[in-house]
């Protein structure tokens, strides 16, 4: 695993500070390379990095981390953001293949949409790393590196159960029977990660729904009914506002919302506030999230969001640099932790851990590790 330097953490903090100017940051990264060259410009070659968009600041962080890491290994990068549009990403990949990139790292907008250009890349002997999201229905993928997203989804479930007193801190049932009301604001149906997170929901919360300890008054209890296209905060806010109006306008208390991504949690928070439900009151529900985004960690400290399933995206990005650089230097793909079925082949997979962050461990997990500074978090 590549070592994450203090300088790289500083660069990431700079990106976080510029998150309000998302479009500017995206343009700055698009097409960037280690030495201002295009594909094939570096002494070791060029790695094409395809990111879905800038809706989540993590993609900017990881693109910049990879660019710096590949520069240290002697490789240029060509980075493209697709504005969360699948046809745009298809064209971007085709262009990279034509330009002669030496390897591809892909975070798909739609994991099933890239079969054509992926087949072309495979035919051209271009190594392909599926990053975070599993490229599906294709044999043209060499390796998959990601987080344990089932555990990520389960972390949100355990937060709810612990906060409601249904489970203790170790995840053991307490005998509390409720019933408690919950709603679901799920991830994007175009993203394989959302299905992994849903498996975490089914493992932790569904048994209590089946027992009647948890109830879903809106009736929107399936993956498809609760999904949010492209993980947008606006989509989460709109959906939550509709649920509040249709189901909770009679004063029914909402106890918790299972949300697996910080950006959507902030949308849910906006919906609750616009409906007159305020943090710090008994009416305020338990709200988990995920990714450990700066604004959401601040929200946790302020008592709005309850938790965030934190993933160390810098370490994951550094790991991708090491994996691809080693392959381009003539080495082998690393020994996988497991394999993952993408509907065509079993893809060798490396999993990184997830840590659930609450108000109680922000200092230990995020500040002591150097991911955020105490000043950034107002500590």
mmCIF file of C-alpha atoms in Angstrom:
data_model
loop_
_atom_site.group_PDB
_atom_site.id
_atom_site.type_symbol
_atom_site.label_atom_id
_atom_site.label_comp_id
_atom_site.label_asym_id
_atom_site.label_seq_id
_atom_site.Cartn_x
_atom_site.Cartn_y
_atom_site.Cartn_z
ATOM 1 C CA UNK A 1 0.000 0.000 0.000
ATOM 2 C CA UNK A 2 1.377 3.406 -0.929
ATOM 3 C CA UNK A 3 2.251 5.667 1.944
ATOM 4 C CA UNK A 4 0.022 8.715 2.332
ATOM 5 C CA UNK A 5 2.204 11.737 2.923
ATOM 6 C CA UNK A 6 1.351 14.799 4.975
ATOM 7 C CA UNK A 7 1.665 16.804 1.781
ATOM 8 C CA UNK A 8 -1.008 14.724 0.126
ATOM 9 C CA UNK A 9 -3.330 15.231 3.090
ATOM 10 C CA UNK A 10 -2.717 18.976 2.704
ATOM 11 C CA UNK A 11 -3.668 18.772 -0.960
ATOM 12 C CA UNK A 12 -6.862 16.955 -0.047
ATOM 13 C CA UNK A 13 -7.716 19.611 2.523
ATOM 14 C CA UNK A 14 -7.229 22.223 -0.194
ATOM 15 C CA UNK A 15 -9.732 20.373 -2.401
ATOM 16 C CA UNK A 16 -12.199 20.197 0.479
ATOM 17 C CA UNK A 17 -11.806 23.911 0.976
ATOM 18 C CA UNK A 18 -12.646 24.472 -2.677
ATOM 19 C CA UNK A 19 -15.667 22.174 -2.659
ATOM 20 C CA UNK A 20 -17.971 25.167 -2.867
ATOM 21 C CA UNK A 21 -16.425 25.840 -6.281
ATOM 22 C CA UNK A 22 -17.020 22.304 -7.502
ATOM 23 C CA UNK A 23 -17.194 23.117 -11.184
ATOM 24 C CA UNK A 24 -13.855 24.943 -11.070
ATOM 25 C CA UNK A 25 -12.162 22.029 -9.337
ATOM 26 C CA UNK A 26 -13.589 19.575 -11.849
ATOM 27 C CA UNK A 27 -12.322 21.545 -14.814
ATOM 28 C CA UNK A 28 -8.916 21.766 -13.157
ATOM 29 C CA UNK A 29 -8.694 18.001 -12.891
ATOM 30 C CA UNK A 30 -10.234 17.059 -16.206
ATOM 31 C CA UNK A 31 -7.556 15.993 -18.644
ATOM 32 C CA UNK A 32 -4.794 16.637 -16.108
ATOM 33 C CA UNK A 33 -1.512 14.791 -16.125
ATOM 34 C CA UNK A 34 1.648 14.600 -14.105
ATOM 35 C CA UNK A 35 3.618 16.711 -16.547
ATOM 36 C CA UNK A 36 0.897 18.653 -18.379
ATOM 37 C CA UNK A 37 0.941 16.111 -21.188
ATOM 38 C CA UNK A 38 -1.802 14.121 -22.829
ATOM 39 C CA UNK A 39 -2.074 10.376 -23.116
ATOM 40 C CA UNK A 40 1.322 8.798 -23.570
ATOM 41 C CA UNK A 41 3.120 11.933 -22.293
ATOM 42 C CA UNK A 42 4.951 10.449 -19.295
ATOM 43 C CA UNK A 43 8.120 8.402 -19.418
ATOM 44 C CA UNK A 44 6.203 5.437 -18.024
ATOM 45 C CA UNK A 45 3.007 6.088 -19.956
ATOM 46 C CA UNK A 46 -0.419 7.430 -19.070
ATOM 47 C CA UNK A 47 -3.172 6.055 -16.860
ATOM 48 C CA UNK A 48 -6.727 6.996 -17.826
ATOM 49 C CA UNK A 49 -8.949 7.758 -14.823
ATOM 50 C CA UNK A 50 -12.692 7.900 -15.423
ATOM 51 C CA UNK A 51 -14.775 9.443 -12.647
ATOM 52 C CA UNK A 52 -18.587 9.735 -12.597
ATOM 53 C CA UNK A 53 -18.935 13.395 -11.638
ATOM 54 C CA UNK A 54 -18.449 15.952 -8.900
ATOM 55 C CA UNK A 55 -21.746 15.443 -7.047
ATOM 56 C CA UNK A 56 -19.617 13.876 -4.301
ATOM 57 C CA UNK A 57 -16.380 15.635 -3.378
ATOM 58 C CA UNK A 58 -14.715 12.240 -2.864
ATOM 59 C CA UNK A 59 -14.231 11.777 -6.628
ATOM 60 C CA UNK A 60 -12.228 15.011 -6.772
ATOM 61 C CA UNK A 61 -10.164 13.899 -3.794
ATOM 62 C CA UNK A 62 -9.423 10.488 -5.279
ATOM 63 C CA UNK A 63 -8.603 11.831 -8.735
ATOM 64 C CA UNK A 64 -6.092 14.290 -7.296
ATOM 65 C CA UNK A 65 -4.636 11.648 -4.971
ATOM 66 C CA UNK A 66 -4.145 9.260 -7.889
ATOM 67 C CA UNK A 67 -2.647 11.969 -10.079
ATOM 68 C CA UNK A 68 -0.048 12.816 -7.444
ATOM 69 C CA UNK A 69 0.637 9.146 -6.723
ATOM 70 C CA UNK A 70 1.150 8.218 -10.365
ATOM 71 C CA UNK A 71 3.464 11.189 -10.822
ATOM 72 C CA UNK A 72 5.650 9.776 -8.041
ATOM 73 C CA UNK A 73 5.719 6.453 -9.907
ATOM 74 C CA UNK A 74 6.638 8.097 -13.232
ATOM 75 C CA UNK A 75 3.227 8.022 -14.928
ATOM 76 C CA UNK A 76 1.001 10.721 -16.356
ATOM 77 C CA UNK A 77 -2.756 10.685 -15.836
ATOM 78 C CA UNK A 78 -5.672 11.654 -18.045
ATOM 79 C CA UNK A 79 -8.683 12.362 -15.790
ATOM 80 C CA UNK A 80 -12.244 12.782 -16.967
ATOM 81 C CA UNK A 81 -15.457 13.512 -15.055
ATOM 82 C CA UNK A 82 -18.682 12.489 -16.809
ATOM 83 C CA UNK A 83 -21.169 14.799 -15.087
ATOM 84 C CA UNK A 84 -23.024 11.635 -13.983
ATOM 85 C CA UNK A 85 -23.990 10.953 -17.592
ATOM 86 C CA UNK A 86 -23.397 7.420 -18.885
ATOM 87 C CA UNK A 87 -23.178 8.235 -22.647
ATOM 88 C CA UNK A 88 -20.617 10.944 -21.861
ATOM 89 C CA UNK A 89 -18.500 8.428 -19.998
ATOM 90 C CA UNK A 90 -18.710 5.940 -22.853
ATOM 91 C CA UNK A 91 -17.331 8.605 -25.201
ATOM 92 C CA UNK A 92 -14.622 9.566 -22.729
ATOM 93 C CA UNK A 93 -13.434 5.979 -22.468
ATOM 94 C CA UNK A 94 -13.453 5.528 -26.237
ATOM 95 C CA UNK A 95 -11.362 8.685 -26.590
ATOM 96 C CA UNK A 96 -8.846 7.466 -24.024
ATOM 97 C CA UNK A 97 -8.458 4.132 -25.803
ATOM 98 C CA UNK A 98 -7.938 5.927 -29.124
ATOM 99 C CA UNK A 99 -5.338 8.196 -27.520
ATOM 100 C CA UNK A 100 -3.412 5.157 -26.323
ATOM 101 C CA UNK A 101 -3.623 5.182 -22.537
ATOM 102 C CA UNK A 102 -1.632 2.392 -20.917
ATOM 103 C CA UNK A 103 -4.168 1.482 -18.217
ATOM 104 C CA UNK A 104 -7.692 2.406 -17.129
ATOM 105 C CA UNK A 105 -9.154 3.060 -13.685
ATOM 106 C CA UNK A 106 -12.922 3.232 -13.942
ATOM 107 C CA UNK A 107 -15.645 4.462 -11.586
ATOM 108 C CA UNK A 108 -18.717 3.885 -13.734
ATOM 109 C CA UNK A 109 -21.732 6.168 -13.900
ATOM 110 C CA UNK A 110 -23.741 3.133 -14.973
ATOM 111 C CA UNK A 111 -21.938 -0.135 -14.279
ATOM 112 C CA UNK A 112 -23.668 -1.897 -17.203
ATOM 113 C CA UNK A 113 -23.120 0.759 -19.869
ATOM 114 C CA UNK A 114 -19.424 0.413 -20.705
ATOM 115 C CA UNK A 115 -19.323 -3.034 -22.287
ATOM 116 C CA UNK A 116 -18.366 -1.822 -25.772
ATOM 117 C CA UNK A 117 -15.349 0.339 -24.926
ATOM 118 C CA UNK A 118 -14.246 -2.098 -22.219
ATOM 119 C CA UNK A 119 -14.107 -4.861 -24.849
ATOM 120 C CA UNK A 120 -12.019 -2.552 -27.039
ATOM 121 C CA UNK A 121 -9.649 -1.882 -24.143
ATOM 122 C CA UNK A 122 -9.282 -5.597 -23.450
ATOM 123 C CA UNK A 123 -8.552 -6.233 -27.141
ATOM 124 C CA UNK A 124 -5.833 -3.580 -26.931
ATOM 125 C CA UNK A 125 -4.308 -5.294 -23.854
ATOM 126 C CA UNK A 126 -5.028 -2.296 -21.636
ATOM 127 C CA UNK A 127 -5.185 -3.297 -17.941
ATOM 128 C CA UNK A 128 -8.563 -2.378 -16.408
ATOM 129 C CA UNK A 129 -9.111 -1.671 -12.713
ATOM 130 C CA UNK A 130 -12.727 -1.395 -11.603
ATOM 131 C CA UNK A 131 -12.626 1.122 -8.771
ATOM 132 C CA UNK A 132 -15.266 1.324 -6.000
ATOM 133 C CA UNK A 133 -18.127 0.338 -8.356
ATOM 134 C CA UNK A 134 -18.063 -3.092 -9.981
ATOM 135 C CA UNK A 135 -18.136 -3.076 -13.785
ATOM 136 C CA UNK A 136 -20.919 -5.552 -14.582
ATOM 137 C CA UNK A 137 -21.911 -7.894 -17.402
ATOM 138 C CA UNK A 138 -18.471 -7.886 -18.977
ATOM 139 C CA UNK A 139 -15.382 -10.091 -19.017
ATOM 140 C CA UNK A 140 -13.230 -7.023 -19.701
ATOM 141 C CA UNK A 141 -12.220 -6.238 -16.135
ATOM 142 C CA UNK A 142 -9.008 -7.434 -14.512
ATOM 143 C CA UNK A 143 -9.377 -6.455 -10.888
ATOM 144 C CA UNK A 144 -11.769 -4.711 -8.480
ATOM 145 C CA UNK A 145 -10.747 -2.601 -5.482
ATOM 146 C CA UNK A 146 -13.421 -1.231 -3.201
ATOM 147 C CA UNK A 147 -14.681 -0.932 0.340
ATOM 148 C CA UNK A 148 -16.781 -3.509 2.140
ATOM 149 C CA UNK A 149 -20.024 -1.786 1.193
ATOM 150 C CA UNK A 150 -22.225 -4.416 2.778
ATOM 151 C CA UNK A 151 -20.560 -3.524 6.088
ATOM 152 C CA UNK A 152 -21.023 0.147 5.143
ATOM 153 C CA UNK A 153 -24.778 -0.296 4.770
ATOM 154 C CA UNK A 154 -24.889 -2.403 7.912
ATOM 155 C CA UNK A 155 -23.119 0.375 9.853
ATOM 156 C CA UNK A 156 -26.050 2.705 9.150
ATOM 157 C CA UNK A 157 -28.416 -0.022 10.307
ATOM 158 C CA UNK A 158 -26.503 -0.662 13.523
ATOM 159 C CA UNK A 159 -26.456 3.081 14.257
ATOM 160 C CA UNK A 160 -30.238 3.162 14.100
ATOM 161 C CA UNK A 161 -30.683 0.035 16.204
ATOM 162 C CA UNK A 162 -28.231 1.205 18.852
ATOM 163 C CA UNK A 163 -29.691 4.713 19.054
ATOM 164 C CA UNK A 164 -33.220 3.321 19.423
ATOM 165 C CA UNK A 165 -32.109 0.869 22.094
ATOM 166 C CA UNK A 166 -33.008 -2.189 20.020
ATOM 167 C CA UNK A 167 -29.394 -3.378 20.151
ATOM 168 C CA UNK A 168 -26.579 -2.645 22.564
ATOM 169 C CA UNK A 169 -23.211 -1.210 21.555
ATOM 170 C CA UNK A 170 -21.952 -4.683 20.648
ATOM 171 C CA UNK A 171 -24.891 -5.381 18.329
ATOM 172 C CA UNK A 172 -26.743 -7.713 20.682
ATOM 173 C CA UNK A 173 -30.570 -7.518 20.878
ATOM 174 C CA UNK A 174 -31.824 -5.820 24.051
ATOM 175 C CA UNK A 175 -35.392 -7.121 23.895
ATOM 176 C CA UNK A 176 -36.815 -3.686 23.065
ATOM 177 C CA UNK A 177 -39.968 -4.279 20.992
ATOM 178 C CA UNK A 178 -40.865 -0.769 19.862
ATOM 179 C CA UNK A 179 -42.501 -0.388 17.508
ATOM 180 C CA UNK A 180 -40.405 2.345 15.942
ATOM 181 C CA UNK A 181 -41.061 4.067 12.612
ATOM 182 C CA UNK A 182 -38.355 4.216 9.954
ATOM 183 C CA UNK A 183 -38.112 5.283 6.330
ATOM 184 C CA UNK A 184 -35.532 4.446 3.671
ATOM 185 C CA UNK A 185 -33.649 6.796 1.353
ATOM 186 C CA UNK A 186 -31.568 4.408 -0.721
ATOM 187 C CA UNK A 187 -28.758 4.799 -3.251
ATOM 188 C CA UNK A 188 -28.735 4.796 -7.040
ATOM 189 C CA UNK A 189 -30.050 1.807 -9.007
ATOM 190 C CA UNK A 190 -27.307 2.344 -11.618
ATOM 191 C CA UNK A 191 -24.550 1.706 -9.045
ATOM 192 C CA UNK A 192 -23.471 -1.772 -7.913
ATOM 193 C CA UNK A 193 -22.399 -0.284 -4.581
ATOM 194 C CA UNK A 194 -26.016 0.575 -3.740
ATOM 195 C CA UNK A 195 -26.963 -3.098 -3.934
ATOM 196 C CA UNK A 196 -24.103 -4.033 -1.611
ATOM 197 C CA UNK A 197 -25.267 -1.399 0.875
ATOM 198 C CA UNK A 198 -28.815 -2.707 0.564
ATOM 199 C CA UNK A 199 -27.538 -6.136 1.569
ATOM 200 C CA UNK A 200 -26.271 -4.455 4.742
ATOM 201 C CA UNK A 201 -29.728 -2.991 5.326
ATOM 202 C CA UNK A 202 -31.342 -6.387 4.833
ATOM 203 C CA UNK A 203 -28.905 -7.995 7.256
ATOM 204 C CA UNK A 204 -29.398 -5.470 10.063
ATOM 205 C CA UNK A 205 -32.831 -3.838 9.820
ATOM 206 C CA UNK A 206 -35.018 -6.176 7.773
ATOM 207 C CA UNK A 207 -35.251 -8.844 10.534
ATOM 208 C CA UNK A 208 -36.665 -6.218 12.898
ATOM 209 C CA UNK A 209 -39.106 -5.060 10.226
ATOM 210 C CA UNK A 210 -40.246 -8.657 9.834
ATOM 211 C CA UNK A 211 -40.705 -8.945 13.624
ATOM 212 C CA UNK A 212 -42.689 -5.716 13.838
ATOM 213 C CA UNK A 213 -40.103 -3.927 15.990
ATOM 214 C CA UNK A 214 -39.569 -1.514 13.080
ATOM 215 C CA UNK A 215 -42.383 -0.234 10.877
ATOM 216 C CA UNK A 216 -42.228 1.603 7.538
ATOM 217 C CA UNK A 217 -45.442 3.689 7.461
ATOM 218 C CA UNK A 218 -44.960 4.945 3.885
ATOM 219 C CA UNK A 219 -44.900 1.355 2.621
ATOM 220 C CA UNK A 220 -41.857 2.190 0.475
ATOM 221 C CA UNK A 221 -39.825 -0.765 1.658
ATOM 222 C CA UNK A 222 -38.128 -2.218 -1.438
ATOM 223 C CA UNK A 223 -34.877 -1.268 -3.126
ATOM 224 C CA UNK A 224 -36.634 0.130 -6.196
ATOM 225 C CA UNK A 225 -39.229 2.063 -4.195
ATOM 226 C CA UNK A 226 -36.578 3.742 -2.072
ATOM 227 C CA UNK A 227 -33.778 4.369 -4.595
ATOM 228 C CA UNK A 228 -32.343 7.806 -5.413
ATOM 229 C CA UNK A 229 -30.889 8.203 -8.917
ATOM 230 C CA UNK A 230 -27.243 9.297 -8.879
ATOM 231 C CA UNK A 231 -27.246 9.681 -5.072
ATOM 232 C CA UNK A 232 -28.276 13.338 -5.260
ATOM 233 C CA UNK A 233 -29.093 15.376 -2.184
ATOM 234 C CA UNK A 234 -31.830 17.089 -4.154
ATOM 235 C CA UNK A 235 -33.456 13.771 -4.993
ATOM 236 C CA UNK A 236 -33.257 12.662 -1.356
ATOM 237 C CA UNK A 237 -34.741 15.943 -0.175
ATOM 238 C CA UNK A 238 -37.623 15.791 -2.639
ATOM 239 C CA UNK A 239 -38.414 12.193 -1.779
ATOM 240 C CA UNK A 240 -38.298 12.838 1.957
ATOM 241 C CA UNK A 241 -40.539 15.888 1.643
ATOM 242 C CA UNK A 242 -43.093 13.792 -0.228
ATOM 243 C CA UNK A 243 -42.972 11.064 2.441
ATOM 244 C CA UNK A 244 -43.422 13.589 5.259
ATOM 245 C CA UNK A 245 -46.385 15.190 3.501
ATOM 246 C CA UNK A 246 -48.094 11.912 2.625
ATOM 247 C CA UNK A 247 -47.377 9.937 5.790
ATOM 248 C CA UNK A 248 -46.354 12.135 8.718
ATOM 249 C CA UNK A 249 -48.463 15.294 8.358
ATOM 250 C CA UNK A 250 -50.889 13.884 10.961
ATOM 251 C CA UNK A 251 -48.208 14.120 13.640
ATOM 252 C CA UNK A 252 -46.939 10.536 13.430
ATOM 253 C CA UNK A 253 -43.399 10.503 14.812
ATOM 254 C CA UNK A 254 -40.587 9.456 12.499
ATOM 255 C CA UNK A 255 -37.942 7.697 14.576
ATOM 256 C CA UNK A 256 -35.187 7.063 12.006
ATOM 257 C CA UNK A 257 -34.249 7.198 8.335
ATOM 258 C CA UNK A 258 -31.823 4.663 6.858
ATOM 259 C CA UNK A 259 -29.589 6.716 4.546
ATOM 260 C CA UNK A 260 -26.257 5.312 3.321
ATOM 261 C CA UNK A 261 -24.580 8.485 1.972
ATOM 262 C CA UNK A 262 -23.829 11.827 3.612
ATOM 263 C CA UNK A 263 -24.894 13.916 0.627
ATOM 264 C CA UNK A 264 -28.354 12.347 0.735
ATOM 265 C CA UNK A 265 -28.498 12.671 4.531
ATOM 266 C CA UNK A 266 -28.011 16.408 4.162
ATOM 267 C CA UNK A 267 -30.931 16.390 1.725
ATOM 268 C CA UNK A 268 -33.064 14.552 4.293
ATOM 269 C CA UNK A 269 -32.039 17.093 6.950
ATOM 270 C CA UNK A 270 -33.145 19.926 4.649
ATOM 271 C CA UNK A 271 -36.495 18.192 4.090
ATOM 272 C CA UNK A 272 -37.076 17.738 7.805
ATOM 273 C CA UNK A 273 -36.251 21.359 8.595
ATOM 274 C CA UNK A 274 -38.450 22.666 5.774
ATOM 275 C CA UNK A 275 -41.284 20.600 7.248
ATOM 276 C CA UNK A 276 -40.859 22.191 10.659
ATOM 277 C CA UNK A 277 -38.992 19.318 12.335
ATOM 278 C CA UNK A 278 -35.982 20.721 14.170
ATOM 279 C CA UNK A 279 -32.749 19.202 15.529
ATOM 280 C CA UNK A 280 -32.565 18.857 19.274
ATOM 281 C CA UNK A 281 -36.275 18.173 19.686
ATOM 282 C CA UNK A 282 -37.957 14.845 20.440
ATOM 283 C CA UNK A 283 -39.347 14.878 16.894
ATOM 284 C CA UNK A 284 -35.859 14.731 15.352
ATOM 285 C CA UNK A 285 -35.102 11.243 13.924
ATOM 286 C CA UNK A 286 -31.903 9.196 13.955
ATOM 287 C CA UNK A 287 -30.022 9.952 10.714
ATOM 288 C CA UNK A 288 -26.986 7.885 9.678
ATOM 289 C CA UNK A 289 -24.967 8.497 6.529
ATOM 290 C CA UNK A 290 -21.721 7.527 4.884
ATOM 291 C CA UNK A 291 -18.395 8.706 3.391
ATOM 292 C CA UNK A 292 -17.348 10.968 6.270
ATOM 293 C CA UNK A 293 -17.780 14.189 4.280
ATOM 294 C CA UNK A 294 -16.626 17.329 6.064
ATOM 295 C CA UNK A 295 -20.008 19.047 6.166
ATOM 296 C CA UNK A 296 -21.624 15.895 7.534
ATOM 297 C CA UNK A 297 -19.013 15.396 10.249
ATOM 298 C CA UNK A 298 -19.750 18.967 11.305
ATOM 299 C CA UNK A 299 -23.434 18.031 11.255
ATOM 300 C CA UNK A 300 -22.711 15.078 13.544
ATOM 301 C CA UNK A 301 -20.895 17.362 15.982
ATOM 302 C CA UNK A 302 -23.865 19.765 15.828
ATOM 303 C CA UNK A 303 -26.301 16.991 16.751
ATOM 304 C CA UNK A 304 -28.132 16.809 13.411
ATOM 305 C CA UNK A 305 -26.700 13.707 11.720
ATOM 306 C CA UNK A 306 -26.122 10.743 14.029
ATOM 307 C CA UNK A 307 -23.297 8.855 12.303
ATOM 308 C CA UNK A 308 -21.327 8.363 9.105
ATOM 309 C CA UNK A 309 -19.792 5.151 7.774
ATOM 310 C CA UNK A 310 -16.317 6.500 7.067
ATOM 311 C CA UNK A 311 -14.191 5.184 4.250
ATOM 312 C CA UNK A 312 -10.568 6.286 3.871
ATOM 313 C CA UNK A 313 -10.714 7.266 0.223
ATOM 314 C CA UNK A 314 -7.150 8.573 0.235
ATOM 315 C CA UNK A 315 -5.772 5.186 1.246
ATOM 316 C CA UNK A 316 -7.995 3.437 -1.320
ATOM 317 C CA UNK A 317 -6.790 5.779 -4.065
ATOM 318 C CA UNK A 318 -3.157 5.299 -3.037
ATOM 319 C CA UNK A 319 -3.732 1.549 -3.153
ATOM 320 C CA UNK A 320 -5.081 1.802 -6.694
ATOM 321 C CA UNK A 321 -1.934 3.678 -7.708
ATOM 322 C CA UNK A 322 0.228 0.923 -6.270
ATOM 323 C CA UNK A 323 -1.780 -1.862 -7.923
ATOM 324 C CA UNK A 324 -1.809 -0.324 -11.409
ATOM 325 C CA UNK A 325 1.771 0.968 -11.281
ATOM 326 C CA UNK A 326 3.052 -2.457 -10.251
ATOM 327 C CA UNK A 327 1.197 -4.082 -13.156
ATOM 328 C CA UNK A 328 2.534 -1.517 -15.637
ATOM 329 C CA UNK A 329 6.022 -2.058 -14.228
ATOM 330 C CA UNK A 330 5.738 -5.717 -15.164
ATOM 331 C CA UNK A 331 4.306 -7.164 -11.967
ATOM 332 C CA UNK A 332 1.174 -9.197 -11.307
ATOM 333 C CA UNK A 333 -2.202 -8.188 -9.981
ATOM 334 C CA UNK A 334 -2.101 -8.617 -6.177
ATOM 335 C CA UNK A 335 -3.549 -11.609 -4.379
ATOM 336 C CA UNK A 336 -7.250 -10.777 -3.892
ATOM 337 C CA UNK A 337 -9.179 -10.906 -0.626
ATOM 338 C CA UNK A 338 -12.110 -12.512 -2.437
ATOM 339 C CA UNK A 339 -13.864 -12.589 -5.813
ATOM 340 C CA UNK A 340 -17.050 -10.806 -6.856
ATOM 341 C CA UNK A 341 -19.512 -12.068 -9.472
ATOM 342 C CA UNK A 342 -20.227 -9.342 -12.053
ATOM 343 C CA UNK A 343 -22.732 -11.541 -13.962
ATOM 344 C CA UNK A 344 -20.047 -12.581 -16.445
ATOM 345 C CA UNK A 345 -16.974 -13.556 -14.442
ATOM 346 C CA UNK A 346 -15.726 -13.735 -10.871
ATOM 347 C CA UNK A 347 -13.588 -10.621 -10.541
ATOM 348 C CA UNK A 348 -10.579 -10.718 -8.149
ATOM 349 C CA UNK A 349 -11.426 -8.226 -5.412
ATOM 350 C CA UNK A 350 -9.548 -6.332 -2.723
ATOM 351 C CA UNK A 351 -11.726 -5.004 0.136
ATOM 352 C CA UNK A 352 -10.924 -2.087 2.430
ATOM 353 C CA UNK A 353 -12.578 -1.642 5.839
ATOM 354 C CA UNK A 354 -15.316 0.727 6.974
ATOM 355 C CA UNK A 355 -15.356 2.604 10.302
ATOM 356 C CA UNK A 356 -18.602 3.970 11.763
ATOM 357 C CA UNK A 357 -18.044 7.528 13.010
ATOM 358 C CA UNK A 358 -20.199 9.096 15.715
ATOM 359 C CA UNK A 359 -19.776 12.156 17.903
ATOM 360 C CA UNK A 360 -17.853 9.995 20.370
ATOM 361 C CA UNK A 361 -15.006 8.915 18.058
ATOM 362 C CA UNK A 362 -14.554 11.819 15.619
ATOM 363 C CA UNK A 363 -11.328 12.862 17.319
ATOM 364 C CA UNK A 364 -9.839 9.368 17.330
ATOM 365 C CA UNK A 365 -10.835 8.311 13.821
ATOM 366 C CA UNK A 366 -10.666 11.487 11.771
ATOM 367 C CA UNK A 367 -8.461 14.001 13.594
ATOM 368 C CA UNK A 368 -5.799 11.776 15.118
ATOM 369 C CA UNK A 369 -5.398 10.054 11.719
ATOM 370 C CA UNK A 370 -4.829 13.413 10.008
ATOM 371 C CA UNK A 371 -7.822 13.083 7.683
ATOM 372 C CA UNK A 372 -9.290 16.327 9.042
ATOM 373 C CA UNK A 373 -7.811 18.912 11.368
ATOM 374 C CA UNK A 374 -9.425 19.959 14.632
ATOM 375 C CA UNK A 375 -9.651 23.470 13.195
ATOM 376 C CA UNK A 376 -11.591 22.265 10.145
ATOM 377 C CA UNK A 377 -14.099 20.560 12.420
ATOM 378 C CA UNK A 378 -14.304 23.412 14.914
ATOM 379 C CA UNK A 379 -12.929 21.289 17.760
#
